[in-house]
mmCIF file of C-alpha atoms and ligand atoms in Angstrom:
data_model
loop_
_atom_site.group_PDB
_atom_site.id
_atom_site.type_symbol
_atom_site.label_atom_id
_atom_site.label_comp_id
_atom_site.label_asym_id
_atom_site.label_seq_id
_atom_site.Cartn_x
_atom_site.Cartn_y
_atom_site.Cartn_z
ATOM 1 C CA MET A 136 2.979 37.019 15.358
ATOM 2 C CA LYS A 137 1.163 34.627 13.030
ATOM 3 C CA ILE A 138 3.043 32.720 10.371
ATOM 4 C CA SER A 139 1.509 30.443 7.791
ATOM 5 C CA TRP A 140 2.836 28.005 5.180
ATOM 6 C CA GLU A 141 1.401 25.347 2.957
ATOM 7 C CA SER A 142 3.549 22.340 2.235
ATOM 8 C CA PRO A 143 2.960 19.320 0.011
ATOM 9 C CA SER A 144 3.264 15.602 0.537
ATOM 10 C CA ASN A 145 5.796 13.618 -1.498
ATOM 11 C CA ILE A 146 6.063 10.147 -2.954
ATOM 12 C CA ALA A 147 9.398 8.337 -2.771
ATOM 13 C CA LEU A 148 10.736 6.662 -5.917
ATOM 14 C CA ILE A 149 13.727 5.308 -3.997
ATOM 15 C CA LYS A 150 12.471 4.467 -0.543
ATOM 16 C CA TYR A 151 13.752 5.442 2.885
ATOM 17 C CA TRP A 152 13.331 2.345 5.050
ATOM 18 C CA GLY A 153 15.640 2.090 8.024
ATOM 19 C CA LYS A 154 17.180 4.762 10.252
ATOM 20 C CA ARG A 155 19.716 5.199 13.043
ATOM 21 C CA ASP A 156 20.420 7.709 15.815
ATOM 22 C CA ILE A 157 18.048 10.656 15.654
ATOM 23 C CA GLN A 158 16.406 10.359 12.256
ATOM 24 C CA ILE A 159 19.507 9.563 10.202
ATOM 25 C CA PRO A 160 18.559 7.429 7.185
ATOM 26 C CA LEU A 161 20.334 4.160 6.445
ATOM 27 C CA ASN A 162 20.147 4.798 2.693
ATOM 28 C CA PRO A 163 19.505 7.724 0.355
ATOM 29 C CA SER A 164 15.957 8.331 -0.894
ATOM 30 C CA ILE A 165 14.565 10.311 -3.847
ATOM 31 C CA SER A 166 11.014 11.602 -4.237
ATOM 32 C CA PHE A 167 8.602 13.529 -6.389
ATOM 33 C CA THR A 168 7.132 16.432 -4.466
ATOM 34 C CA LEU A 169 3.371 16.494 -4.983
ATOM 35 C CA SER A 170 1.104 19.460 -5.541
ATOM 36 C CA LYS A 171 -2.490 18.947 -4.490
ATOM 37 C CA CYS A 172 -1.910 16.754 -1.428
ATOM 38 C CA LYS A 173 -0.806 19.372 1.054
ATOM 39 C CA THR A 174 -1.103 20.715 4.586
ATOM 40 C CA THR A 175 -1.755 24.340 5.453
ATOM 41 C CA THR A 176 -0.493 25.398 8.864
ATOM 42 C CA GLU A 177 -0.720 28.675 10.736
ATOM 43 C CA VAL A 178 1.228 29.173 13.936
ATOM 44 C CA HIS A 179 0.494 31.997 16.343
ATOM 45 C CA PHE A 180 3.588 32.627 18.445
ATOM 46 C CA THR A 181 3.144 34.457 21.752
ATOM 47 C CA LYS A 182 5.375 34.781 24.812
ATOM 48 C CA GLY A 183 4.629 31.982 27.259
ATOM 49 C CA THR A 184 4.659 28.205 27.222
ATOM 50 C CA GLY A 185 2.537 25.313 25.952
ATOM 51 C CA ILE A 186 0.865 24.249 22.721
ATOM 52 C CA ASP A 187 -2.654 24.272 21.292
ATOM 53 C CA ILE A 188 -3.393 22.409 18.125
ATOM 54 C CA SER A 189 -6.437 22.191 15.906
ATOM 55 C CA LEU A 190 -7.115 20.258 12.700
ATOM 56 C CA ASP A 191 -9.780 21.679 10.380
ATOM 57 C CA GLY A 192 -11.004 23.930 13.175
ATOM 58 C CA LYS A 193 -11.338 21.151 15.773
ATOM 59 C CA ASP A 194 -9.106 20.983 18.834
ATOM 60 C CA LYS A 195 -6.820 17.956 18.740
ATOM 61 C CA PRO A 196 -5.274 17.496 22.198
ATOM 62 C CA GLU A 197 -4.275 13.958 21.143
ATOM 63 C CA PHE A 198 -1.697 15.481 18.737
ATOM 64 C CA ILE A 199 0.044 17.400 21.535
ATOM 65 C CA PRO A 200 2.428 14.618 22.739
ATOM 66 C CA LYS A 201 3.789 14.105 19.195
ATOM 67 C CA ILE A 202 4.334 17.837 18.723
ATOM 68 C CA GLU A 203 5.880 18.168 22.182
ATOM 69 C CA ASN A 204 8.262 15.363 21.352
ATOM 70 C CA TYR A 205 9.181 17.128 18.093
ATOM 71 C CA LEU A 206 9.688 20.475 19.862
ATOM 72 C CA GLN A 207 11.860 18.750 22.425
ATOM 73 C CA ARG A 208 14.056 17.407 19.618
ATOM 74 C CA ILE A 209 14.420 20.755 17.880
ATOM 75 C CA LYS A 210 14.961 22.880 21.019
ATOM 76 C CA GLU A 211 18.666 22.121 20.945
ATOM 77 C CA ARG A 212 18.843 23.999 17.625
ATOM 78 C CA HIS A 213 16.149 26.539 18.565
ATOM 79 C CA PRO A 214 16.452 27.285 22.300
ATOM 80 C CA TRP A 215 14.253 30.388 21.896
ATOM 81 C CA LEU A 216 11.262 28.015 21.669
ATOM 82 C CA VAL A 217 11.243 27.520 25.467
ATOM 83 C CA SER A 218 9.788 30.986 25.995
ATOM 84 C CA TYR A 219 7.043 30.818 23.370
ATOM 85 C CA ARG A 220 3.525 29.453 23.274
ATOM 86 C CA LEU A 221 2.518 27.938 19.918
ATOM 87 C CA GLN A 222 -1.090 27.936 18.773
ATOM 88 C CA ILE A 223 -1.126 25.699 15.718
ATOM 89 C CA LYS A 224 -4.029 25.601 13.260
ATOM 90 C CA THR A 225 -3.656 23.024 10.560
ATOM 91 C CA SER A 226 -5.709 21.555 7.732
ATOM 92 C CA ASN A 227 -5.054 18.945 5.059
ATOM 93 C CA SER A 228 -6.266 19.155 1.454
ATOM 94 C CA PHE A 229 -6.845 15.400 1.525
ATOM 95 C CA PRO A 230 -9.361 13.808 3.872
ATOM 96 C CA HIS A 231 -7.963 12.427 7.123
ATOM 97 C CA SER A 232 -9.664 9.148 6.185
ATOM 98 C CA SER A 233 -7.871 8.803 2.835
ATOM 99 C CA GLY A 234 -5.078 6.672 4.260
ATOM 100 C CA ILE A 235 -2.558 9.243 2.989
ATOM 101 C CA ALA A 236 0.063 9.986 5.620
ATOM 102 C CA SER A 237 0.043 13.629 6.611
ATOM 103 C CA SER A 238 3.380 13.516 8.429
ATOM 104 C CA ALA A 239 5.470 14.710 5.442
ATOM 105 C CA SER A 240 3.263 17.685 4.584
ATOM 106 C CA GLY A 241 2.317 18.399 8.205
ATOM 107 C CA MET A 242 5.788 18.329 9.743
ATOM 108 C CA SER A 243 7.301 20.313 6.869
ATOM 109 C CA ALA A 244 4.596 23.026 7.057
ATOM 110 C CA LEU A 245 5.122 23.376 10.823
ATOM 111 C CA SER A 246 8.921 23.448 10.454
ATOM 112 C CA LEU A 247 8.743 26.179 7.820
ATOM 113 C CA CYS A 248 6.620 28.315 10.181
ATOM 114 C CA ILE A 249 9.130 27.799 13.002
ATOM 115 C CA VAL A 250 12.179 28.671 10.889
ATOM 116 C CA GLU A 251 10.472 31.741 9.483
ATOM 117 C CA PHE A 252 9.598 32.935 12.978
ATOM 118 C CA ALA A 253 13.181 32.280 14.118
ATOM 119 C CA ASN A 254 14.329 34.525 11.290
ATOM 120 C CA LYS A 255 11.861 37.251 12.235
ATOM 121 C CA ILE A 256 13.092 37.388 15.823
ATOM 122 C CA GLY A 257 16.676 37.608 14.591
ATOM 123 C CA PHE A 258 17.755 34.096 15.598
ATOM 124 C CA LYS A 259 20.854 33.192 13.577
ATOM 125 C CA LEU A 260 20.681 29.959 11.616
ATOM 126 C CA GLY A 261 24.453 29.574 11.353
ATOM 127 C CA ALA A 262 25.907 28.355 8.084
ATOM 128 C CA LEU A 263 22.688 26.824 6.780
ATOM 129 C CA ASP A 264 20.191 28.546 4.561
ATOM 130 C CA PHE A 265 16.470 28.853 5.335
ATOM 131 C CA TYR A 266 15.410 25.737 3.449
ATOM 132 C CA GLN A 267 18.245 23.573 4.773
ATOM 133 C CA GLU A 268 17.270 24.499 8.323
ATOM 134 C CA ALA A 269 13.576 23.865 7.558
ATOM 135 C CA SER A 270 14.528 20.480 6.117
ATOM 136 C CA ILE A 271 16.523 19.548 9.238
ATOM 137 C CA LEU A 272 13.588 20.427 11.503
ATOM 138 C CA SER A 273 11.201 18.544 9.201
ATOM 139 C CA ARG A 274 13.471 15.490 9.326
ATOM 140 C CA LEU A 275 13.429 15.601 13.120
ATOM 141 C CA GLY A 276 9.609 15.529 12.918
ATOM 142 C CA SER A 277 9.387 12.782 10.296
ATOM 143 C CA GLY A 278 12.118 11.533 7.971
ATOM 144 C CA SER A 279 10.157 11.777 4.732
ATOM 145 C CA ALA A 280 9.085 15.357 5.616
ATOM 146 C CA SER A 281 12.667 16.543 5.013
ATOM 147 C CA ARG A 282 12.089 16.036 1.262
ATOM 148 C CA SER A 283 8.837 18.045 1.068
ATOM 149 C CA ILE A 284 10.768 21.320 1.463
ATOM 150 C CA TYR A 285 11.744 21.397 -2.225
ATOM 151 C CA GLY A 286 9.633 21.403 -5.374
ATOM 152 C CA GLY A 287 10.198 18.946 -8.204
ATOM 153 C CA ILE A 288 12.488 16.126 -7.152
ATOM 154 C CA ALA A 289 14.221 15.942 -3.751
ATOM 155 C CA VAL A 290 17.015 13.798 -2.317
ATOM 156 C CA TRP A 291 17.612 12.948 1.316
ATOM 157 C CA GLY A 292 20.587 10.915 2.486
ATOM 158 C CA GLU A 293 24.197 10.810 1.382
ATOM 159 C CA SER A 294 24.980 9.288 -1.985
ATOM 160 C CA SER A 295 28.342 9.344 -3.706
ATOM 161 C CA TYR A 296 26.409 9.757 -6.979
ATOM 162 C CA LEU A 297 24.742 13.044 -6.028
ATOM 163 C CA LYS A 298 26.795 16.065 -5.092
ATOM 164 C CA ASN A 299 25.949 17.865 -1.853
ATOM 165 C CA SER A 300 23.560 15.123 -0.707
ATOM 166 C CA ARG A 301 23.379 14.957 3.092
ATOM 167 C CA ASN A 302 21.933 12.806 5.857
ATOM 168 C CA GLU A 303 20.995 15.840 7.985
ATOM 169 C CA TYR A 304 18.780 17.538 5.423
ATOM 170 C CA ALA A 305 17.301 16.999 1.992
ATOM 171 C CA ILE A 306 18.359 18.943 -1.097
ATOM 172 C CA LYS A 307 16.731 19.727 -4.406
ATOM 173 C CA TYR A 308 17.739 17.041 -6.899
ATOM 174 C CA PRO A 309 21.027 18.468 -8.195
ATOM 175 C CA GLU A 310 21.340 16.844 -11.630
ATOM 176 C CA ILE A 311 19.792 17.253 -15.087
ATOM 177 C CA ILE A 312 16.103 16.299 -15.294
ATOM 178 C CA HIS A 313 14.526 15.336 -18.606
ATOM 179 C CA PRO A 314 11.401 17.452 -19.329
ATOM 180 C CA ILE A 315 9.172 14.346 -19.206
ATOM 181 C CA PHE A 316 9.674 14.156 -15.427
ATOM 182 C CA LYS A 317 8.951 17.830 -14.730
ATOM 183 C CA ASN A 318 5.175 17.449 -14.784
ATOM 184 C CA TYR A 319 4.841 13.712 -14.138
ATOM 185 C CA CYS A 320 1.418 12.642 -12.859
ATOM 186 C CA ASP A 321 0.571 10.629 -9.748
ATOM 187 C CA VAL A 322 -2.967 9.315 -9.327
ATOM 188 C CA ILE A 323 -3.377 7.989 -5.793
ATOM 189 C CA LEU A 324 -5.812 5.079 -5.793
ATOM 190 C CA ILE A 325 -7.349 4.910 -2.331
ATOM 191 C CA VAL A 326 -7.576 1.235 -1.374
ATOM 192 C CA ASP A 327 -7.727 1.449 2.386
ATOM 193 C CA THR A 328 -8.582 4.325 4.647
ATOM 194 C CA LYS A 329 -7.925 2.765 8.031
ATOM 195 C CA GLU A 330 -5.079 3.723 10.287
ATOM 196 C CA LYS A 331 -2.049 1.503 9.603
ATOM 197 C CA GLN A 332 -1.623 -1.443 11.959
ATOM 198 C CA VAL A 333 2.145 -1.042 12.013
ATOM 199 C CA SER A 334 3.674 2.437 12.228
ATOM 200 C CA SER A 335 6.473 3.437 9.889
ATOM 201 C CA THR A 336 8.631 4.137 12.919
ATOM 202 C CA LEU A 337 8.342 0.492 13.983
ATOM 203 C CA GLY A 338 8.878 -0.658 10.384
ATOM 204 C CA HIS A 339 12.105 1.381 10.195
ATOM 205 C CA SER A 340 13.373 -0.109 13.455
ATOM 206 C CA LEU A 341 12.878 -3.660 12.164
ATOM 207 C CA MET A 342 15.515 -2.946 9.513
ATOM 208 C CA ASP A 343 18.210 -2.950 12.242
ATOM 209 C CA SER A 344 18.034 -6.718 12.541
ATOM 210 C CA HIS A 345 16.654 -7.504 9.086
ATOM 211 C CA PRO A 346 18.483 -10.421 7.442
ATOM 212 C CA PHE A 347 18.636 -8.546 4.111
ATOM 213 C CA ASN A 348 19.476 -5.083 5.466
ATOM 214 C CA GLU A 349 22.985 -4.683 4.059
ATOM 215 C CA GLN A 350 21.902 -5.908 0.628
ATOM 216 C CA ARG A 351 18.962 -3.517 0.686
ATOM 217 C CA PHE A 352 21.103 -0.519 1.584
ATOM 218 C CA SER A 353 23.601 -1.260 -1.207
ATOM 219 C CA GLN A 354 20.732 -1.817 -3.638
ATOM 220 C CA ALA A 355 19.298 1.613 -2.759
ATOM 221 C CA HIS A 356 22.693 3.227 -3.468
ATOM 222 C CA LYS A 357 22.865 1.454 -6.820
ATOM 223 C CA HIS A 358 19.319 2.592 -7.581
ATOM 224 C CA VAL A 359 20.394 6.201 -7.045
ATOM 225 C CA LYS A 360 23.064 5.709 -9.693
ATOM 226 C CA ASP A 361 20.477 4.133 -12.017
ATOM 227 C CA ILE A 362 17.826 6.777 -11.488
ATOM 228 C CA LYS A 363 20.325 9.527 -12.173
ATOM 229 C CA ARG A 364 20.740 8.157 -15.702
ATOM 230 C CA ILE A 365 16.989 7.575 -16.079
ATOM 231 C CA LEU A 366 16.050 11.078 -14.940
ATOM 232 C CA GLN A 367 18.590 12.566 -17.331
ATOM 233 C CA THR A 368 17.713 10.525 -20.418
ATOM 234 C CA GLY A 369 13.951 10.270 -19.881
ATOM 235 C CA ASN A 370 14.033 6.494 -20.332
ATOM 236 C CA VAL A 371 10.529 5.673 -19.125
ATOM 237 C CA ASP A 372 10.913 1.900 -19.580
ATOM 238 C CA ASP A 373 13.791 1.871 -17.107
ATOM 239 C CA PHE A 374 11.856 4.260 -14.865
ATOM 240 C CA ILE A 375 8.985 1.749 -14.764
ATOM 241 C CA GLN A 376 11.326 -1.141 -13.899
ATOM 242 C CA LEU A 377 13.063 0.788 -11.156
ATOM 243 C CA THR A 378 10.034 2.369 -9.450
ATOM 244 C CA GLU A 379 8.107 -0.907 -9.335
ATOM 245 C CA LEU A 380 11.136 -2.784 -8.031
ATOM 246 C CA GLU A 381 11.555 -0.201 -5.259
ATOM 247 C CA ALA A 382 7.874 -0.429 -4.304
ATOM 248 C CA LEU A 383 7.825 -4.219 -4.173
ATOM 249 C CA THR A 384 11.170 -4.338 -2.371
ATOM 250 C CA LEU A 385 9.787 -2.032 0.339
ATOM 251 C CA HIS A 386 6.824 -4.326 0.922
ATOM 252 C CA GLY A 387 9.034 -7.409 0.575
ATOM 253 C CA LEU A 388 11.179 -6.015 3.394
ATOM 254 C CA MET A 389 8.085 -5.625 5.563
ATOM 255 C CA MET A 390 6.991 -9.164 4.778
ATOM 256 C CA SER A 391 10.431 -10.541 5.675
ATOM 257 C CA SER A 392 11.047 -8.579 8.919
ATOM 258 C CA SER A 393 10.786 -10.222 12.353
ATOM 259 C CA PRO A 394 8.003 -9.771 13.229
ATOM 260 C CA ASN A 395 6.716 -9.587 9.673
ATOM 261 C CA PHE A 396 3.723 -7.592 8.550
ATOM 262 C CA ILE A 397 1.628 -7.016 5.443
ATOM 263 C CA LEU A 398 0.247 -3.586 4.565
ATOM 264 C CA ILE A 399 -1.000 -4.296 1.053
ATOM 265 C CA LYS A 400 -4.565 -5.534 0.554
ATOM 266 C CA PRO A 401 -6.185 -7.757 -2.080
ATOM 267 C CA ASN A 402 -7.252 -4.672 -4.039
ATOM 268 C CA THR A 403 -3.663 -3.375 -4.043
ATOM 269 C CA LEU A 404 -2.676 -6.506 -5.983
ATOM 270 C CA LYS A 405 -5.735 -6.296 -8.242
ATOM 271 C CA ILE A 406 -4.771 -2.754 -9.201
ATOM 272 C CA ILE A 407 -1.148 -3.760 -9.821
ATOM 273 C CA GLU A 408 -2.288 -6.600 -12.067
ATOM 274 C CA LYS A 409 -4.596 -4.304 -14.026
ATOM 275 C CA ILE A 410 -1.866 -1.687 -14.428
ATOM 276 C CA ARG A 411 0.539 -4.287 -15.851
ATOM 277 C CA GLU A 412 -2.115 -5.711 -18.148
ATOM 278 C CA PHE A 413 -3.117 -2.268 -19.446
ATOM 279 C CA ARG A 414 0.538 -1.331 -19.945
ATOM 280 C CA ASN A 415 1.163 -4.472 -22.012
ATOM 281 C CA ASN A 416 -1.887 -3.859 -24.173
ATOM 282 C CA SER A 417 -1.757 -0.084 -24.569
ATOM 283 C CA LYS A 418 2.047 0.328 -24.532
ATOM 284 C CA LEU A 419 1.510 3.447 -22.428
ATOM 285 C CA PRO A 420 4.408 4.123 -19.994
ATOM 286 C CA ILE A 421 2.416 3.840 -16.780
ATOM 287 C CA SER A 422 3.833 2.361 -13.565
ATOM 288 C CA PHE A 423 3.000 2.062 -9.903
ATOM 289 C CA THR A 424 4.689 2.772 -6.656
ATOM 290 C CA LEU A 425 3.587 2.150 -3.067
ATOM 291 C CA ASP A 426 4.002 4.036 0.171
ATOM 292 C CA ALA A 427 3.906 2.320 3.566
ATOM 293 C CA GLY A 428 0.249 1.390 3.085
ATOM 294 C CA ALA A 429 -2.269 -0.228 0.762
ATOM 295 C CA ASN A 430 -2.875 2.707 -1.589
ATOM 296 C CA VAL A 431 -1.376 2.554 -5.067
ATOM 297 C CA HIS A 432 0.348 5.539 -6.701
ATOM 298 C CA LEU A 433 -0.102 5.362 -10.471
ATOM 299 C CA LEU A 434 2.728 7.258 -12.168
ATOM 300 C CA PHE A 435 2.690 8.398 -15.804
ATOM 301 C CA PRO A 436 3.883 11.245 -18.041
ATOM 302 C CA ASN A 437 1.489 14.118 -18.633
ATOM 303 C CA SER A 438 1.310 13.169 -22.322
ATOM 304 C CA ALA A 439 -0.441 9.898 -21.349
ATOM 305 C CA LYS A 440 -2.973 11.646 -19.113
ATOM 306 C CA ASN A 441 -6.178 11.396 -21.168
ATOM 307 C CA LYS A 442 -5.921 7.682 -21.885
ATOM 308 C CA THR A 443 -4.681 6.846 -18.399
ATOM 309 C CA MET A 444 -7.516 8.744 -16.710
ATOM 310 C CA GLU A 445 -9.989 6.841 -18.879
ATOM 311 C CA PHE A 446 -8.368 3.612 -17.671
ATOM 312 C CA VAL A 447 -8.622 4.794 -14.059
ATOM 313 C CA LYS A 448 -12.307 5.652 -14.413
ATOM 314 C CA ASN A 449 -13.244 2.564 -16.425
ATOM 315 C CA THR A 450 -11.151 -0.114 -14.736
ATOM 316 C CA LEU A 451 -9.306 0.856 -11.556
ATOM 317 C CA ILE A 452 -12.020 2.794 -9.772
ATOM 318 C CA GLN A 453 -13.906 -0.395 -8.849
ATOM 319 C CA PHE A 454 -10.988 -1.428 -6.601
ATOM 320 C CA CYS A 455 -10.872 1.915 -4.777
ATOM 321 C CA ARG A 456 -12.667 2.360 -1.470
ATOM 322 C CA GLY A 457 -15.728 4.503 -2.136
ATOM 323 C CA GLU A 458 -14.431 4.928 -5.720
ATOM 324 C CA ASN A 459 -11.929 7.383 -4.307
ATOM 325 C CA PHE A 460 -8.757 8.555 -6.006
ATOM 326 C CA ILE A 461 -6.710 11.758 -5.974
ATOM 327 C CA SER A 462 -5.261 13.084 -9.202
ATOM 328 C CA ASP A 463 -1.975 14.801 -8.399
ATOM 329 C CA HIS A 464 1.284 15.695 -10.154
ATOM 330 C CA VAL A 465 4.817 16.889 -9.466
ATOM 331 C CA GLY A 466 4.575 20.297 -7.818
ATOM 332 C CA LEU A 467 6.533 23.400 -7.015
ATOM 333 C CA GLY A 468 7.080 22.873 -3.290
ATOM 334 C CA PRO A 469 5.958 24.779 -0.188
ATOM 335 C CA LYS A 470 4.428 28.252 -0.316
ATOM 336 C CA ARG A 471 4.548 30.998 2.275
ATOM 337 C CA LEU A 472 1.103 32.404 3.122
ATOM 338 C CA THR A 473 2.109 34.749 5.906
ATOM 339 C CA ASN A 474 0.609 38.122 6.619
ATOM 340 C CA PHE A 475 2.382 39.610 9.558
ATOM 341 C CA GLU A 476 0.591 40.794 12.627
ATOM 342 C CA GLU A 477 2.546 41.922 15.638
HETATM 343 C C1 2P0 B 249 9.638 7.108 2.161
HETATM 344 N N1 2P0 B 249 8.286 5.972 3.903
HETATM 345 O O1 2P0 B 249 10.779 7.197 1.665
HETATM 346 C C2 2P0 B 249 9.311 5.821 2.906
HETATM 347 C C3 2P0 B 249 8.825 4.794 1.970
HETATM 348 C C4 2P0 B 249 7.207 5.084 3.699
HETATM 349 C C5 2P0 B 249 7.620 4.195 2.621
HETATM 350 O O2 2P0 B 249 9.377 7.523 4.990
HETATM 351 O O3 2P0 B 249 9.718 7.447 11.486
HETATM 352 O O4 2P0 B 249 6.841 8.750 8.319
HETATM 353 O O5 2P0 B 249 8.672 9.645 10.829
HETATM 354 O O6 2P0 B 249 10.982 9.055 10.045
HETATM 355 O O7 2P0 B 249 9.032 9.331 7.213
HETATM 356 C C6 2P0 B 249 7.467 6.765 6.059
HETATM 357 O O8 2P0 B 249 8.170 6.962 7.228
HETATM 358 O O9 2P0 B 249 8.999 7.792 9.204
HETATM 359 C C7 2P0 B 249 8.434 6.771 4.945
HETATM 360 P P1 2P0 B 249 9.621 8.524 10.457
HETATM 361 P P2 2P0 B 249 8.236 8.348 7.970
HETATM 362 O O10 2P0 B 249 8.772 7.980 2.004
#
């Protein structure tokens, strides 16, 4: 049986940075689910054992250990996996060399295929619904992937400010969202395309002994309270303050870990400077956020799109590697593409 899903990437507004046990976050995180940056995955399940994996039609044996490790983690929940062979064909809408992490879209697409197949063979998921189970499996693959299961805005990690929020799986953002945030734009300015020197997994682990860890975790909780008000009222000025503070805090934590490390590049700072300058002059409500890398995510309401895209093309593009950027926006979440074949 072949099962296929496409699943998007996401960009965190409140960042997950620090985890314990098996992929349990040390603070809650909130993200916009994207639309155009996505992974399409088809899994062919047959009786047997082993894995094959290809990316864009090319065999990728080097991905097998990571997938085996993931399958090992999820077998406790899905013991049926031991008697199946998985042939995985995957492709990303964004180039592998864009510096955009594919773990959120990739692990969520694969997890959705696995949960759908489990359903088809009559495996009972217990008390959880399809998407909760898919989010748990995604989390076990990569923490941020747990949030890609839902369109719009997603929350992962327990917060006393958000009902039904959980550490084990992400949920769709459960509160009122002002219309301005429903089609918010995210232009990803590609600054660096090289593989990161420090993996996120190592970065997370450095939070265990970070001198500011407790303060950071309480700050993230407070930011959830703040963003709840911002998302409800549509206060873009406060949104700008909060998202930029989160982005710079994330990189500040990296720069103050032991060992410390720096993922931003000179052009990351150039872009940030230009964004702030343009915002002051134009009064347009544009802001930036950063992932664990050098690329800059430029966030703005759809109503500011024409002028902001002009700014990107006239001013920011010169700081992008190969003049590359990806124009994305808040999206609807994963999509099933399956046609069944027995
Ligand atoms: C996030 N990041 O909330 C944060 C902000 C990057 C910066 O989650 O070890 O690939 O697989 O759980 O999810 C990147 O880390 O880490 C990340 P693992 P993941 O999106």
